[in-house]
Amino acid sequence: MMVGELLQEIMQAIGEQAFNFDLPATTARLQTFLHDGHYHAFVATDESGTAAGFLTLYQSYALYAEGSFGTIPELYVRPAYRSHGTGKQLLATARAFGASKGWTRLEVTTPPLPAFERTLAFYEREGFAITGGRKLKTLLPKEMPHA
């Protein structure tokens, strides 16, 4: 559910339909990723056990990074829990997890700027530094069935 909330917030801020969110498909994808052990998810909860936010993480490899490192594809804190240390707590958990895996660093990409300047400021306060460039993507065609 929180993935949908995150994507909706991004799309509202940038004014375009940048994502297609399907809860059952996303849930199935998450279960597969977690089962395969290539994807890790951490959920922060409040005192009553209500989900306040989440962070996902996977292992990446690059020569420039001197080995393996962690990539954070999603970090979301529900609005009612922002500015209460929830995001900081999730990043602390990610750092500890990454260190236990022997990763050299964590990397994250912010949603589009300037709409998400506050997100950038949060990451900078948490010790992340801008490394330059911009995240780019291209869509690949779906694999054609073999005849």
mmCIF file of N, CA, C and O in Angstrom, residues 7 10-12 14-21 112 137 139:
data_model
loop_
_atom_site.group_PDB
_atom_site.id
_atom_site.type_symbol
_atom_site.label_atom_id
_atom_site.label_comp_id
_atom_site.label_asym_id
_atom_site.label_seq_id
_atom_site.Cartn_x
_atom_site.Cartn_y
_atom_site.Cartn_z
ATOM 1 N N LEU A 7 4.190 6.543 -4.886
ATOM 2 C CA LEU A 7 4.085 6.856 -6.317
ATOM 3 C C LEU A 7 3.029 7.925 -6.578
ATOM 4 O O LEU A 7 3.237 8.821 -7.403
ATOM 5 N N ILE A 10 4.462 11.332 -5.675
ATOM 6 C CA ILE A 10 5.392 11.802 -6.706
ATOM 7 C C ILE A 10 4.621 12.321 -7.916
ATOM 8 O O ILE A 10 4.893 13.411 -8.425
ATOM 9 N N MET A 11 3.644 11.547 -8.382
ATOM 10 C CA MET A 11 2.897 11.948 -9.576
ATOM 11 C C MET A 11 2.107 13.233 -9.349
ATOM 12 O O MET A 11 2.028 14.074 -10.245
ATOM 13 N N GLN A 12 1.545 13.414 -8.157
ATOM 14 C CA GLN A 12 0.834 14.658 -7.854
ATOM 15 C C GLN A 12 1.793 15.840 -7.880
ATOM 16 O O GLN A 12 1.452 16.906 -8.402
ATOM 17 N N ILE A 14 4.674 16.166 -9.532
ATOM 18 C CA ILE A 14 5.245 16.476 -10.845
ATOM 19 C C ILE A 14 4.183 16.674 -11.916
ATOM 20 O O ILE A 14 4.496 17.102 -13.029
ATOM 21 N N GLY A 15 2.936 16.348 -11.602
ATOM 22 C CA GLY A 15 1.838 16.586 -12.530
ATOM 23 C C GLY A 15 1.818 15.686 -13.751
ATOM 24 O O GLY A 15 1.336 16.096 -14.802
ATOM 25 N N GLU A 16 2.325 14.467 -13.607
ATOM 26 C CA GLU A 16 2.236 13.527 -14.734
ATOM 27 C C GLU A 16 2.117 12.096 -14.242
ATOM 28 O O GLU A 16 2.523 11.774 -13.132
ATOM 29 N N GLN A 17 1.544 11.256 -15.073
ATOM 30 C CA GLN A 17 1.333 9.845 -14.771
ATOM 31 C C GLN A 17 2.625 9.091 -15.094
ATOM 32 O O GLN A 17 2.776 8.489 -16.142
ATOM 33 N N ALA A 18 3.580 9.122 -14.172
ATOM 34 C CA ALA A 18 4.905 8.546 -14.410
ATOM 35 C C ALA A 18 4.985 7.068 -14.063
ATOM 36 O O ALA A 18 5.931 6.392 -14.469
ATOM 37 N N PHE A 19 4.010 6.565 -13.305
ATOM 38 C CA PHE A 19 4.048 5.175 -12.854
ATOM 39 C C PHE A 19 2.690 4.527 -13.064
ATOM 40 O O PHE A 19 1.665 5.185 -13.005
ATOM 41 N N ASN A 20 2.716 3.226 -13.240
ATOM 42 C CA ASN A 20 1.505 2.420 -13.250
ATOM 43 C C ASN A 20 1.572 1.543 -12.013
ATOM 44 O O ASN A 20 2.490 0.739 -11.874
ATOM 45 N N PHE A 21 0.627 1.724 -11.096
ATOM 46 C CA PHE A 21 0.643 0.965 -9.849
ATOM 47 C C PHE A 21 -0.535 0.023 -9.815
ATOM 48 O O PHE A 21 -1.684 0.421 -9.978
ATOM 49 N N PRO A 112 11.964 13.680 -8.703
ATOM 50 C CA PRO A 112 12.332 14.871 -9.489
ATOM 51 C C PRO A 112 12.417 16.159 -8.667
ATOM 52 O O PRO A 112 11.599 16.410 -7.791
ATOM 53 N N LYS A 137 16.332 6.727 -17.838
ATOM 54 C CA LYS A 137 15.795 5.388 -18.090
ATOM 55 C C LYS A 137 15.345 5.276 -19.530
ATOM 56 O O LYS A 137 15.082 6.284 -20.194
ATOM 57 N N LEU A 139 12.670 2.396 -21.603
ATOM 58 C CA LEU A 139 11.844 1.209 -21.457
ATOM 59 C C LEU A 139 12.260 0.178 -22.494
ATOM 60 O O LEU A 139 12.565 0.521 -23.647
#
